[in-house]
mmCIF file with all atom_site columns, C-alpha atoms and ligand atoms in Angstrom:
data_model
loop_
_atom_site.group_PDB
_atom_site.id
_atom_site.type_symbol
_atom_site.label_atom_id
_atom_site.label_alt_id
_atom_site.label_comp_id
_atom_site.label_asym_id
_atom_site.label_entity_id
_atom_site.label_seq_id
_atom_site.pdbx_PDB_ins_code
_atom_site.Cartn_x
_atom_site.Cartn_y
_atom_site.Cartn_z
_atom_site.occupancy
_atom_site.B_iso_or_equiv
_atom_site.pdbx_formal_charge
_atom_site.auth_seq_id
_atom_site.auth_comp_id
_atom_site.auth_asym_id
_atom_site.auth_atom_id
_atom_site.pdbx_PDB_model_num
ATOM   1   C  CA  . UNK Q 1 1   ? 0.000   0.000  0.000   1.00 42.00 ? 1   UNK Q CA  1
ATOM   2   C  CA  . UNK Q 1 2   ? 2.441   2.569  -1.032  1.00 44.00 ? 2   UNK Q CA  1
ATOM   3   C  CA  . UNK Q 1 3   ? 0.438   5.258  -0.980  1.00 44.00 ? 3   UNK Q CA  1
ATOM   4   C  CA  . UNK Q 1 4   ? -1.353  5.282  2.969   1.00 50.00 ? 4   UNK Q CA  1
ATOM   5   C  CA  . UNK Q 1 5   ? 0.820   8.622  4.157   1.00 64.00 ? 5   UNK Q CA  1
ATOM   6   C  CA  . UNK Q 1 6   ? -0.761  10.268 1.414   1.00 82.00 ? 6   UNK Q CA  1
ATOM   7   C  CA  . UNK Q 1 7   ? -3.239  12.736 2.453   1.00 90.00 ? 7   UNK Q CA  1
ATOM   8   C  CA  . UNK Q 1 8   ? -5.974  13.777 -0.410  1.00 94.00 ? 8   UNK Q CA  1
ATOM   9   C  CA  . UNK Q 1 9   ? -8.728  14.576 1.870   1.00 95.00 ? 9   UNK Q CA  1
ATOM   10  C  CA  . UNK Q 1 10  ? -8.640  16.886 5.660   1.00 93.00 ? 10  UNK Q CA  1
ATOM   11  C  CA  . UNK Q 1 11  ? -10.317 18.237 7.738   1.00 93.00 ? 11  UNK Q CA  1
ATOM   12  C  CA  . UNK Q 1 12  ? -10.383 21.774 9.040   1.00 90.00 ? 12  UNK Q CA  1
ATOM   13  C  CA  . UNK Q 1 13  ? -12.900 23.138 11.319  1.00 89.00 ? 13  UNK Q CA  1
ATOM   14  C  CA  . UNK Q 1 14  ? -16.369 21.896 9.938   1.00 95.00 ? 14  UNK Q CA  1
ATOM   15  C  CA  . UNK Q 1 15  ? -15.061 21.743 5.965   1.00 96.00 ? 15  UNK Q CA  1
ATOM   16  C  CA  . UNK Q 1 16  ? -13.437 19.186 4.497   1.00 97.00 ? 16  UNK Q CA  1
ATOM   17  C  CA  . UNK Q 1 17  ? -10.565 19.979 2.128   1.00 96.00 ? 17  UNK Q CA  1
ATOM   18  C  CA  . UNK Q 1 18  ? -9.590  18.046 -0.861  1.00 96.00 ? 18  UNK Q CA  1
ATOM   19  C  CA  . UNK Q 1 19  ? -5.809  18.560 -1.705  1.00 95.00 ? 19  UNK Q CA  1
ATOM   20  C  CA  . UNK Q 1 20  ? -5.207  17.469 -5.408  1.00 96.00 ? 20  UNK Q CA  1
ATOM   21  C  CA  . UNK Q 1 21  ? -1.827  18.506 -6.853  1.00 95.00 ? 21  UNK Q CA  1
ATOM   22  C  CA  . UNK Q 1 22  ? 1.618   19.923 -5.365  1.00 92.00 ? 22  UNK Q CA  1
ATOM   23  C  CA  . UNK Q 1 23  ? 2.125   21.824 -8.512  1.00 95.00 ? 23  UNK Q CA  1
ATOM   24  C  CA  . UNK Q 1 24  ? 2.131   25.814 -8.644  1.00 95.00 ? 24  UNK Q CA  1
ATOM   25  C  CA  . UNK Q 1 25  ? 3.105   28.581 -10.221 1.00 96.00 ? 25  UNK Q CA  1
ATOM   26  C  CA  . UNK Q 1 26  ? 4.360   30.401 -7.516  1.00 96.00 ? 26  UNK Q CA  1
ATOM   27  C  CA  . UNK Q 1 27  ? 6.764   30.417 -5.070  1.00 93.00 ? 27  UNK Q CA  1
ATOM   28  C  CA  . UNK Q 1 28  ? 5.553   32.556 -1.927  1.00 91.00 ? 28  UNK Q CA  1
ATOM   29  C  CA  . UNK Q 1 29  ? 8.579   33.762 0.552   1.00 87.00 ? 29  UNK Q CA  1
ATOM   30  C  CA  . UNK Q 1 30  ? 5.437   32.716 3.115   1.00 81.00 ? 30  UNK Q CA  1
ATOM   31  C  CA  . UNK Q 1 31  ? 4.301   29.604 1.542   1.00 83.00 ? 31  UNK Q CA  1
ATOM   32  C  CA  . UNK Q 1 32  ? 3.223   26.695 4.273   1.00 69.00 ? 32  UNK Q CA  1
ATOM   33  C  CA  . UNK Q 1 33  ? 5.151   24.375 1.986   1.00 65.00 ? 33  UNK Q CA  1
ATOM   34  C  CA  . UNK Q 1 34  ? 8.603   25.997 2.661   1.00 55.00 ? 34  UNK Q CA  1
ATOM   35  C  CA  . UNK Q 1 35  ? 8.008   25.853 6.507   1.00 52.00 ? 35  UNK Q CA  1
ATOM   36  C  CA  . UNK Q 1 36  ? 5.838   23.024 7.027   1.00 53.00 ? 36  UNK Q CA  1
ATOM   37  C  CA  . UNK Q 1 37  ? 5.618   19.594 5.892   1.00 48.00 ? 37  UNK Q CA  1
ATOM   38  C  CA  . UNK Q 1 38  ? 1.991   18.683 7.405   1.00 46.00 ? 38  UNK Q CA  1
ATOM   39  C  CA  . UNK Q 1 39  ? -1.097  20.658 8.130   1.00 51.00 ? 39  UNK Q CA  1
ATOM   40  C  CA  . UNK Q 1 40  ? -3.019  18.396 10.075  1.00 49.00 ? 40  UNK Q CA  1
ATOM   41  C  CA  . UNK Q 1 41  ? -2.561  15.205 12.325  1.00 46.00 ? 41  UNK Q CA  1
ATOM   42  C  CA  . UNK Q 1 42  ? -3.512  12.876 9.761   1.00 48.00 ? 42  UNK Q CA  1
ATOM   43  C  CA  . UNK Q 1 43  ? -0.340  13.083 7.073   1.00 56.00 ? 43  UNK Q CA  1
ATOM   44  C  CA  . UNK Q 1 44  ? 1.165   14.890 5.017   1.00 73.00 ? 44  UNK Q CA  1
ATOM   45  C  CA  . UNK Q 1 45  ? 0.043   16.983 2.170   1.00 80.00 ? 45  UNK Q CA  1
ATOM   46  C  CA  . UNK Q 1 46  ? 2.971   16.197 -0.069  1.00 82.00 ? 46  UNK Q CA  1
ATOM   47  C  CA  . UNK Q 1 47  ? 1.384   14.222 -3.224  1.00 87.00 ? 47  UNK Q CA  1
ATOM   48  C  CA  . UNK Q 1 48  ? 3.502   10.680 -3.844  1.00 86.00 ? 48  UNK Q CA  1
ATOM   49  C  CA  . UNK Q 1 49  ? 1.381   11.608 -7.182  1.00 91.00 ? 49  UNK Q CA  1
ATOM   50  C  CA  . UNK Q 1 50  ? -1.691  13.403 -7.767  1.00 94.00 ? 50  UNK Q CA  1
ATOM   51  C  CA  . UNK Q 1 51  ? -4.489  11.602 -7.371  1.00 96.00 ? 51  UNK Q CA  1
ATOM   52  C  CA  . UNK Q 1 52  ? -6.980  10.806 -10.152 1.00 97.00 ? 52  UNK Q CA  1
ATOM   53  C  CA  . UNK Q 1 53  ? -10.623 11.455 -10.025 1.00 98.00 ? 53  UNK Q CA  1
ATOM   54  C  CA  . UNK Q 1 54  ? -11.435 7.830  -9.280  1.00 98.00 ? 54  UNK Q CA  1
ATOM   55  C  CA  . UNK Q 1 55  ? -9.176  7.816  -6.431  1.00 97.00 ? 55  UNK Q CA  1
ATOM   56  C  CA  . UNK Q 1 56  ? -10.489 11.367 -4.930  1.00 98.00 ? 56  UNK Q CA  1
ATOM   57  C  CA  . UNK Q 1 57  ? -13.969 9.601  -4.867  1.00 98.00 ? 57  UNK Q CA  1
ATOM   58  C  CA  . UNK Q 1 58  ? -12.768 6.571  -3.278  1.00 97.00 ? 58  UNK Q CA  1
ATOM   59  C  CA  . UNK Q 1 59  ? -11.349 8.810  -0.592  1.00 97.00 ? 59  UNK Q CA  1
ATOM   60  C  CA  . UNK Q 1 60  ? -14.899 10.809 -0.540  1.00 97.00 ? 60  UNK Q CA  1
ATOM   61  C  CA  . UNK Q 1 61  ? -16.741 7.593  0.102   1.00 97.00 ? 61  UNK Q CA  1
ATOM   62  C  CA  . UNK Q 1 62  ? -15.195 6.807  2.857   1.00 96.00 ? 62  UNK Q CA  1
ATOM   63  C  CA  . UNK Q 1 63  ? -16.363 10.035 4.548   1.00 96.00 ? 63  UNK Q CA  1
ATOM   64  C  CA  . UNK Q 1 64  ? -19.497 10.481 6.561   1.00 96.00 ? 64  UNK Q CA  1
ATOM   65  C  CA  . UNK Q 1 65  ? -20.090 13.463 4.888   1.00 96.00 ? 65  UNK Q CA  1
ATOM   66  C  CA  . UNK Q 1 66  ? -23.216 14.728 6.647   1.00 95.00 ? 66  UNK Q CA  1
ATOM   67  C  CA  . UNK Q 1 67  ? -20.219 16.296 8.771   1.00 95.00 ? 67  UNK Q CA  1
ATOM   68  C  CA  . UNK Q 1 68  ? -19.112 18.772 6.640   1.00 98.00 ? 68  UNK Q CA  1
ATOM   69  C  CA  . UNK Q 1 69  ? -20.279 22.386 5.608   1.00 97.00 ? 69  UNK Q CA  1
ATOM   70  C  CA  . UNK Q 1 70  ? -18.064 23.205 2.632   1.00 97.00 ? 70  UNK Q CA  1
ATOM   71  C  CA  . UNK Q 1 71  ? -15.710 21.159 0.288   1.00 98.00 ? 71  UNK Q CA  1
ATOM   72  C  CA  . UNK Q 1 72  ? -12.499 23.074 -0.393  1.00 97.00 ? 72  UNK Q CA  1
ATOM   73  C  CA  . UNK Q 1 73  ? -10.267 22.799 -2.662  1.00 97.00 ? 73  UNK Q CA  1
ATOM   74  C  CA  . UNK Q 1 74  ? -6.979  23.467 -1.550  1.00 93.00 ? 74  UNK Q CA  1
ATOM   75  C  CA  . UNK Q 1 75  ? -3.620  22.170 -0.136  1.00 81.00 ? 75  UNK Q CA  1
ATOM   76  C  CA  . UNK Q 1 76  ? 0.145   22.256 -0.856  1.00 85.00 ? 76  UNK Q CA  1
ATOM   77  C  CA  . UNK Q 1 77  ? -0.388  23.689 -4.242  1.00 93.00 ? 77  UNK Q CA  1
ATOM   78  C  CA  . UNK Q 1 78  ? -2.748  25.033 -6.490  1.00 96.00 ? 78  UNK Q CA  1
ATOM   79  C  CA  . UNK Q 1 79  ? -5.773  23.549 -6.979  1.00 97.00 ? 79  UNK Q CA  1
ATOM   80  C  CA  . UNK Q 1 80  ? -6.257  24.665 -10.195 1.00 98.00 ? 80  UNK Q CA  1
ATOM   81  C  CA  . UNK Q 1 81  ? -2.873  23.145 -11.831 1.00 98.00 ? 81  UNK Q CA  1
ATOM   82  C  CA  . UNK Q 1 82  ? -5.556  19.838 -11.378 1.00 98.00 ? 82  UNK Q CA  1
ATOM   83  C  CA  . UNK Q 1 83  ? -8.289  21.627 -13.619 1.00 98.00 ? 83  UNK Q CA  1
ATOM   84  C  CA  . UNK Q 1 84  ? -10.069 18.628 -14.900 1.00 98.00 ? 84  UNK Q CA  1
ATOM   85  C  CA  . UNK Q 1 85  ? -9.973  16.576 -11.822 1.00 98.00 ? 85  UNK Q CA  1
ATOM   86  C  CA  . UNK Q 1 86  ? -10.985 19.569 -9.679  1.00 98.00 ? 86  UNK Q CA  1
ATOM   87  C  CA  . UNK Q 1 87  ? -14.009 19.648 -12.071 1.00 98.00 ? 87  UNK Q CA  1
ATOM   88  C  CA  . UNK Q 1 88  ? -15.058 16.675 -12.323 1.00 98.00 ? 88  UNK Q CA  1
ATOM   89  C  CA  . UNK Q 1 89  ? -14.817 16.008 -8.899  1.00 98.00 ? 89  UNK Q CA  1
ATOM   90  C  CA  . UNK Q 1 90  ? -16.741 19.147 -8.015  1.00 98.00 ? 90  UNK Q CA  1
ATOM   91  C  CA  . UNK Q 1 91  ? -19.393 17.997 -10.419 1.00 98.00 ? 91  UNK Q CA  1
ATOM   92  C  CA  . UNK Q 1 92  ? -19.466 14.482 -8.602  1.00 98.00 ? 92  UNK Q CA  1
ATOM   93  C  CA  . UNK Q 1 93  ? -19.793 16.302 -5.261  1.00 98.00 ? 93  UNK Q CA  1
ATOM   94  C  CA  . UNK Q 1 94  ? -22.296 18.696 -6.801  1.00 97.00 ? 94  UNK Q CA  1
ATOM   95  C  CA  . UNK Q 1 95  ? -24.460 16.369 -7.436  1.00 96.00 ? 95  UNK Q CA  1
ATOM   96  C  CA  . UNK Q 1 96  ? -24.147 13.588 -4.559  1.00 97.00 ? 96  UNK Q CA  1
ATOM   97  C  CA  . UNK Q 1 97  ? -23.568 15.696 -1.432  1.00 97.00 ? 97  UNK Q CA  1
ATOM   98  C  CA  . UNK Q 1 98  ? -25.189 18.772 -2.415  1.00 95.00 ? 98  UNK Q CA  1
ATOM   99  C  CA  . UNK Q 1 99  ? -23.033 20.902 -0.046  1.00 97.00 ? 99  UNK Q CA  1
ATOM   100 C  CA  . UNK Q 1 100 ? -21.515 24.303 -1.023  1.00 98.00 ? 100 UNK Q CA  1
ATOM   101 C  CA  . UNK Q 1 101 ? -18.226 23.713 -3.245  1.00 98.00 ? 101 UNK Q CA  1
ATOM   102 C  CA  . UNK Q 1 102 ? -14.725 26.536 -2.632  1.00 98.00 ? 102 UNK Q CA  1
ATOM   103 C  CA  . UNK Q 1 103 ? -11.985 26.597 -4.373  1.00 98.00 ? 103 UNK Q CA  1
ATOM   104 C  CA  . UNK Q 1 104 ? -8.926  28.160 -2.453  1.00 96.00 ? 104 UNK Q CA  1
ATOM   105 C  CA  . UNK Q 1 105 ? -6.580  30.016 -5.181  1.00 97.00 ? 105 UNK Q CA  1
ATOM   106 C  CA  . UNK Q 1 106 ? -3.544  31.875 -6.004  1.00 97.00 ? 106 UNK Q CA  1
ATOM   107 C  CA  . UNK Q 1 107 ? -5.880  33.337 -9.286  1.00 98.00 ? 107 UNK Q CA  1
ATOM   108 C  CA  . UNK Q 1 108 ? -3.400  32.145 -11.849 1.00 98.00 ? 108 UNK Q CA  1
ATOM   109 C  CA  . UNK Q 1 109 ? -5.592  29.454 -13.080 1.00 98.00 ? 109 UNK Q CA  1
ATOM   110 C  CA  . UNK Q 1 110 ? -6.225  31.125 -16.793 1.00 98.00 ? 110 UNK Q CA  1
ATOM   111 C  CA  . UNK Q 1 111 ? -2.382  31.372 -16.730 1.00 98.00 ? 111 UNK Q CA  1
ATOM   112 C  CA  . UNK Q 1 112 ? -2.071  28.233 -15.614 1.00 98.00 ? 112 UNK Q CA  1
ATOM   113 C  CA  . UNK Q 1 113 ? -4.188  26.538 -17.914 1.00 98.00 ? 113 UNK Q CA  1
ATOM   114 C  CA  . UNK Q 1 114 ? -3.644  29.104 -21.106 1.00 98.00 ? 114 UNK Q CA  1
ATOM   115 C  CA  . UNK Q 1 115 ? -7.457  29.741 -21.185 1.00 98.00 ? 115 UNK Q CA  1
ATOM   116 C  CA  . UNK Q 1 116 ? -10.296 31.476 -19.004 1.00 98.00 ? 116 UNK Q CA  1
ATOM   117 C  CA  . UNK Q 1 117 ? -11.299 28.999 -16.740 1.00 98.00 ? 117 UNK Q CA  1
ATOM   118 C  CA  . UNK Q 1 118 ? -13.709 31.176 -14.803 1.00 98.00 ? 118 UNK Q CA  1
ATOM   119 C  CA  . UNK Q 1 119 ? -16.775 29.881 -16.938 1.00 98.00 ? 119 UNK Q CA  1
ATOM   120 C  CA  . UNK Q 1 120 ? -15.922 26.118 -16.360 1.00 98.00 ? 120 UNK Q CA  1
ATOM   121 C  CA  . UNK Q 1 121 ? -17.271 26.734 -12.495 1.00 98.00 ? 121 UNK Q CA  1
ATOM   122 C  CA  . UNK Q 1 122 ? -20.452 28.794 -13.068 1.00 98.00 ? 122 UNK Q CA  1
ATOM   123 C  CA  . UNK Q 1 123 ? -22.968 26.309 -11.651 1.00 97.00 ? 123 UNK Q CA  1
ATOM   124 C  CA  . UNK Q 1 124 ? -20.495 24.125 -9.756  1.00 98.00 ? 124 UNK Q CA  1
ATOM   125 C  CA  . UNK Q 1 125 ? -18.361 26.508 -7.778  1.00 98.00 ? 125 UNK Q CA  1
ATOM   126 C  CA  . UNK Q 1 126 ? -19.899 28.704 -4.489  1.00 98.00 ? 126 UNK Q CA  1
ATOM   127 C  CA  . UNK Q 1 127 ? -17.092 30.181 -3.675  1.00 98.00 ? 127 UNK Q CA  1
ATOM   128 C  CA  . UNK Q 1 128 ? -13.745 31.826 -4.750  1.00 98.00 ? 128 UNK Q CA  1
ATOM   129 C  CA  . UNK Q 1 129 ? -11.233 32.650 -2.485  1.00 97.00 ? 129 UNK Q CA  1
ATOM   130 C  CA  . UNK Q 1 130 ? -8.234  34.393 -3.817  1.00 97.00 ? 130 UNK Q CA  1
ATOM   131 C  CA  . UNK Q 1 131 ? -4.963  35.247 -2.363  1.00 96.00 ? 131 UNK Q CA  1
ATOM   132 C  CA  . UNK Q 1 132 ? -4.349  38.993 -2.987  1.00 97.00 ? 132 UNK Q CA  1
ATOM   133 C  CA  . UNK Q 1 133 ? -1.456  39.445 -0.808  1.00 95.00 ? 133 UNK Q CA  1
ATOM   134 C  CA  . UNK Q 1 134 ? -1.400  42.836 -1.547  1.00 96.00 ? 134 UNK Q CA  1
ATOM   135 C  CA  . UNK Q 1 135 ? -2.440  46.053 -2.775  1.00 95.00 ? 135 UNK Q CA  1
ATOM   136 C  CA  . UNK Q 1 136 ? 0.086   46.400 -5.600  1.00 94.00 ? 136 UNK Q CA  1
ATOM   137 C  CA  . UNK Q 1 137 ? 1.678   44.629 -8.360  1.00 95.00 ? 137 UNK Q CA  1
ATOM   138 C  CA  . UNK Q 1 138 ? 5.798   45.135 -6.952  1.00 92.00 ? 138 UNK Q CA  1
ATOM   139 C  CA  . UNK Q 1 139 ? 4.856   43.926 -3.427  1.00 92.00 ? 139 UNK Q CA  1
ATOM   140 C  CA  . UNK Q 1 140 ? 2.839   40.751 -5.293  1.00 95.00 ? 140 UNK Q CA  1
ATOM   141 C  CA  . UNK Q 1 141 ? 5.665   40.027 -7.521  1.00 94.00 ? 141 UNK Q CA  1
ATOM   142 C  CA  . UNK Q 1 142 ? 8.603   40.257 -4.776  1.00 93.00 ? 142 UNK Q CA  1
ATOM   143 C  CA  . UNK Q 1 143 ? 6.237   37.983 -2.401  1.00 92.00 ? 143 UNK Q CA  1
ATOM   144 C  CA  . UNK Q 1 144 ? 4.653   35.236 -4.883  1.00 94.00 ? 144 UNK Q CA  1
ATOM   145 C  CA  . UNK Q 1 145 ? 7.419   35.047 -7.175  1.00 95.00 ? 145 UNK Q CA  1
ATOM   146 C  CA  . UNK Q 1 146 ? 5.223   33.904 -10.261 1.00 97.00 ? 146 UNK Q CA  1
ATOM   147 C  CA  . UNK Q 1 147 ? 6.764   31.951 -13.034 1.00 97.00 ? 147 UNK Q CA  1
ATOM   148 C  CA  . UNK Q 1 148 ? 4.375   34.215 -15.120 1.00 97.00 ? 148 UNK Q CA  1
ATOM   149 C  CA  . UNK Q 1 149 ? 6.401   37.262 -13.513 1.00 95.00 ? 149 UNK Q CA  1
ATOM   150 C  CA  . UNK Q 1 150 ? 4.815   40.494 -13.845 1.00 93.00 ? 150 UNK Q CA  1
ATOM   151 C  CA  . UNK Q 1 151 ? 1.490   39.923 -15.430 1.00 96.00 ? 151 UNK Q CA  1
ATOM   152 C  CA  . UNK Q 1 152 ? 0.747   38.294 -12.371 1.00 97.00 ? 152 UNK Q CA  1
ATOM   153 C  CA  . UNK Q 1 153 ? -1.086  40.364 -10.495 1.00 98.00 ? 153 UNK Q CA  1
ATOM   154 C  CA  . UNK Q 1 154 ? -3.167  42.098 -13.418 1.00 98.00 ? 154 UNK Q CA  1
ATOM   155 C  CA  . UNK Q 1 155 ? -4.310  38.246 -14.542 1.00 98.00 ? 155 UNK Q CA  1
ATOM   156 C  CA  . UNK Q 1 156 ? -4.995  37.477 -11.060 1.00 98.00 ? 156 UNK Q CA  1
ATOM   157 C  CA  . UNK Q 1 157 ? -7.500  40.521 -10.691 1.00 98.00 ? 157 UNK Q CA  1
ATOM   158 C  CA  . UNK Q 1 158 ? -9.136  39.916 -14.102 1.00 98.00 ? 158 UNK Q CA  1
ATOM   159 C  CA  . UNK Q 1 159 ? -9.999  36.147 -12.984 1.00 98.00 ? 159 UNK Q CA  1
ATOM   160 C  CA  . UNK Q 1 160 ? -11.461 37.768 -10.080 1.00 98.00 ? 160 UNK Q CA  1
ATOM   161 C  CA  . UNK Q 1 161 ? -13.540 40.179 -12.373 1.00 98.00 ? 161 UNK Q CA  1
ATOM   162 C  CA  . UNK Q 1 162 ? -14.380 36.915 -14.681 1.00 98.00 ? 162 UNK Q CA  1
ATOM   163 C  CA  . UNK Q 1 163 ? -15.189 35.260 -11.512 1.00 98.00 ? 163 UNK Q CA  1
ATOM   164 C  CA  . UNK Q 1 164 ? -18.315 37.454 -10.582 1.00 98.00 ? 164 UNK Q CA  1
ATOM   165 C  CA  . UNK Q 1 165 ? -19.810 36.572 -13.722 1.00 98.00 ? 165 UNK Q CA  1
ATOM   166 C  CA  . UNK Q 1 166 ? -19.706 32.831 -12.949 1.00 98.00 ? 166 UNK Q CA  1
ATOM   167 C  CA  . UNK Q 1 167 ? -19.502 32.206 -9.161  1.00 98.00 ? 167 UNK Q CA  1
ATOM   168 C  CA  . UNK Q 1 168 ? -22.049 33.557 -6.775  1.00 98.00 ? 168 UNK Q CA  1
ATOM   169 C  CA  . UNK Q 1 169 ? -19.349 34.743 -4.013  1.00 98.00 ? 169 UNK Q CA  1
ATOM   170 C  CA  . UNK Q 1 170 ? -16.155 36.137 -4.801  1.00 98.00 ? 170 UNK Q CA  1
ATOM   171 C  CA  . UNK Q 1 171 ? -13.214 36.466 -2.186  1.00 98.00 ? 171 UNK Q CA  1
ATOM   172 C  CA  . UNK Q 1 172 ? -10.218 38.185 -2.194  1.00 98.00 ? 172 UNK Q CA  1
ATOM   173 C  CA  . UNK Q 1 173 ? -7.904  37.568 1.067   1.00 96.00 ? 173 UNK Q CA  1
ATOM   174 C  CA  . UNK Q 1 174 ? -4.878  38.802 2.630   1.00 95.00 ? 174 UNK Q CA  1
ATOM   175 C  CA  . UNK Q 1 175 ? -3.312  37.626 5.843   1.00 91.00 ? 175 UNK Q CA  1
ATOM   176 C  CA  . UNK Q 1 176 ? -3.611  38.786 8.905   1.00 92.00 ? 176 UNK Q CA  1
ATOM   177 C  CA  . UNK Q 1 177 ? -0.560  40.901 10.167  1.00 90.00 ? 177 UNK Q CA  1
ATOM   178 C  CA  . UNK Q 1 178 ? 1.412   40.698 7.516   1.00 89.00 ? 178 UNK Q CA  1
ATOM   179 C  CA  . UNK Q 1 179 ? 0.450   43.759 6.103   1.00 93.00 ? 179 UNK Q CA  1
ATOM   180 C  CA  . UNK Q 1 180 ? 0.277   47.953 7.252   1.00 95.00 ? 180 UNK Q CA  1
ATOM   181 C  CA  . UNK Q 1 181 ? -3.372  49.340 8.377   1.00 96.00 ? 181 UNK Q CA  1
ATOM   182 C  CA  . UNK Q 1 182 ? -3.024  51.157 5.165   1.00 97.00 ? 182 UNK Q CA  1
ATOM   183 C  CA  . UNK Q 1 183 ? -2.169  48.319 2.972   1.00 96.00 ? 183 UNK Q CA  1
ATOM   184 C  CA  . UNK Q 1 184 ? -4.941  46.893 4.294   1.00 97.00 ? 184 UNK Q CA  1
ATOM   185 C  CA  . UNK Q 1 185 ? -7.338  49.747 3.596   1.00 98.00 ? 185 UNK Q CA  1
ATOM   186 C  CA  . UNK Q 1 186 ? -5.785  49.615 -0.183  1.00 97.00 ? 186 UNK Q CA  1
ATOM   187 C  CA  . UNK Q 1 187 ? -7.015  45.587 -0.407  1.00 97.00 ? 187 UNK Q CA  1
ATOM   188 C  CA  . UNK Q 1 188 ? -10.166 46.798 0.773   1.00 98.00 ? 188 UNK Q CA  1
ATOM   189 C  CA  . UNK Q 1 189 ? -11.158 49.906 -1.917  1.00 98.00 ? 189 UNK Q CA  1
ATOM   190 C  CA  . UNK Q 1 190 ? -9.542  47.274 -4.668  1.00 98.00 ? 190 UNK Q CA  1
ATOM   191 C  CA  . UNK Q 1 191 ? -11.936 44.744 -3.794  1.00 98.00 ? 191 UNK Q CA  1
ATOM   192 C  CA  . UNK Q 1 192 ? -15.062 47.664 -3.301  1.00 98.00 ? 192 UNK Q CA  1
ATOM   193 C  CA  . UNK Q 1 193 ? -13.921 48.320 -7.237  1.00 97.00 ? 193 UNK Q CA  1
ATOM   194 C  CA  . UNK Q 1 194 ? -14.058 44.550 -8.361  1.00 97.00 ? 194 UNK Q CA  1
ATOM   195 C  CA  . UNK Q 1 195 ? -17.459 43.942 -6.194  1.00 97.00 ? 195 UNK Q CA  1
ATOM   196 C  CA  . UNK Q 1 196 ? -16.059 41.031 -4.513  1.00 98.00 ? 196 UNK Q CA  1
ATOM   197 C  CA  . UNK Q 1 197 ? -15.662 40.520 -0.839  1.00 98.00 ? 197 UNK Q CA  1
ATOM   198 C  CA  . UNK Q 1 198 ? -12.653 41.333 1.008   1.00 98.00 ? 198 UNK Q CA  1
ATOM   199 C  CA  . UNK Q 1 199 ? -11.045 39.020 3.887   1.00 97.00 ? 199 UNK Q CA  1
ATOM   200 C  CA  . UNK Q 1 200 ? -8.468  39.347 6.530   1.00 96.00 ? 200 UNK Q CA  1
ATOM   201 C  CA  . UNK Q 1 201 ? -7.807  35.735 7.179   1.00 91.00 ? 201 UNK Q CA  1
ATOM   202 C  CA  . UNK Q 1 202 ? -5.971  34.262 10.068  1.00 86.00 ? 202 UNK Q CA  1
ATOM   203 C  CA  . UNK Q 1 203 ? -2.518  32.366 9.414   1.00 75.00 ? 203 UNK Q CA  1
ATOM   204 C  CA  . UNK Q 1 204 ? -3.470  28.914 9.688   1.00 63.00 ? 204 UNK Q CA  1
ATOM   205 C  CA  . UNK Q 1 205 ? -6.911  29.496 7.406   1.00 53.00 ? 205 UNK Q CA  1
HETATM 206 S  S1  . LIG A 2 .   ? 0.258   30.247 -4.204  1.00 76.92 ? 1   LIG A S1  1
HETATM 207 FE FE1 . LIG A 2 .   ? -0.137  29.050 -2.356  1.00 76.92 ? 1   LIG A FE1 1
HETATM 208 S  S2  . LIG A 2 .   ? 0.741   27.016 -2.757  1.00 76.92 ? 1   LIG A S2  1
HETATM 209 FE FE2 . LIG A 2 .   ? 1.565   28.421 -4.292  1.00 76.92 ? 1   LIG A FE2 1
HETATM 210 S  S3  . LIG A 2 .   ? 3.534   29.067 -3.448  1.00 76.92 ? 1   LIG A S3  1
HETATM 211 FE FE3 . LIG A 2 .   ? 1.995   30.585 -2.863  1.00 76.92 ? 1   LIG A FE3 1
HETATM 212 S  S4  . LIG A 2 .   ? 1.216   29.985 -0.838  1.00 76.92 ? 1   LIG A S4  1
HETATM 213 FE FE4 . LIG A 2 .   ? 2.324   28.241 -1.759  1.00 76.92 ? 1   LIG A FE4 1
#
């Protein structure tokens, strides 16, 4: 059974996360990756491969999943580097568990994935969450370090802007203390200007 330690699904709070891929565009001087190797008590979040949709459902039928509020899609990477599992899988859970579906982001997906994806989750997705990190392009570029360098930040906020048109609510998030009362102010008239929701999350969120 080489692949037990491997942890696709976890739980935090009352959600259950679904971690599909290790693979991202970025490198974040804060990423969890570079300073820790598990994020719960059940294993770690480092793929031995990414796991295919069959195997994501396996792990979902296992799951009393009356538990759960929201299924997330997240983990050490980003979610959307796994574009056609996450969807079919989110059409799967759609369907069977009828519980509200997030995706947790970095926004590069159309990069990513050379394409909008924004209309693939309009009936399927509940939720966007986006890491803005910041209130300008030089801070976002000297913190994410995007292998799409500086168009980075300008592709992230146009997915958010495609996003309204597809997904009912919208997030844009930046963490708690690591930014100036001002900074913070920025994030929040950027957001007022895109119409989506802004978030001051805590760390371990
Ligand atoms: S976008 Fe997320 S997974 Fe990717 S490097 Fe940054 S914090 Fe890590």
């Amino acid at each position: 059974m080489k692949h037990t330690a491997m942890t696709i699904l976890y739980e935090v709070y009352d959600n259950l996360y679904i971690n599909l891929t290790n693979k991202c565009p970025c490198a974040c001087t804060f990423c969890l990756r570079q300073t820790r190797d598990e994020m719960d008590a059940s294993g770690t979040l480092w793929l031995t491969h990414e796991p295919s949709y069959a195997e994501v459902i396996a792990e979902l039928e296992k799951r009393d999943m009356d538990k759960y509020k929201e299924i997330v899609f997240c983990g050490f990477g980003e979610p959307t580097e796994a574009l056609d599992v996450l969807l079919s899988v989110a059409r799967f859970a759609k369907e069977t568990y009828h519980k509200p579906l997030r995706v947790n982001t970095n926004g590069l997906g159309s990069l990513v994935n050379g394409r909008n994806i924004a209309p693939l989750f309009e009936g399927l997705i509940d939720t966007v969450s986006i890491s803005l990190n910041t209130p300008n392009a030089d801070r976002y570029h000297e913190l994410v370090r995007s292998r799409f360098g500086e168009r980075s930040f300008d592709a992230m906020l146009e997915f958010a802007t495609e996003s309204r048109k597809y997904v009912p609510s919208v997030v844009m998030t930046t963490v708690d203390t690591t930014l100036t009362k001002e900074e913070e102010e920025q994030c929040r008239a950027l957001c007022e200007r895109l119409n989506v929701t802004y978030r001051i999350r805590p760390w371990e969120d």
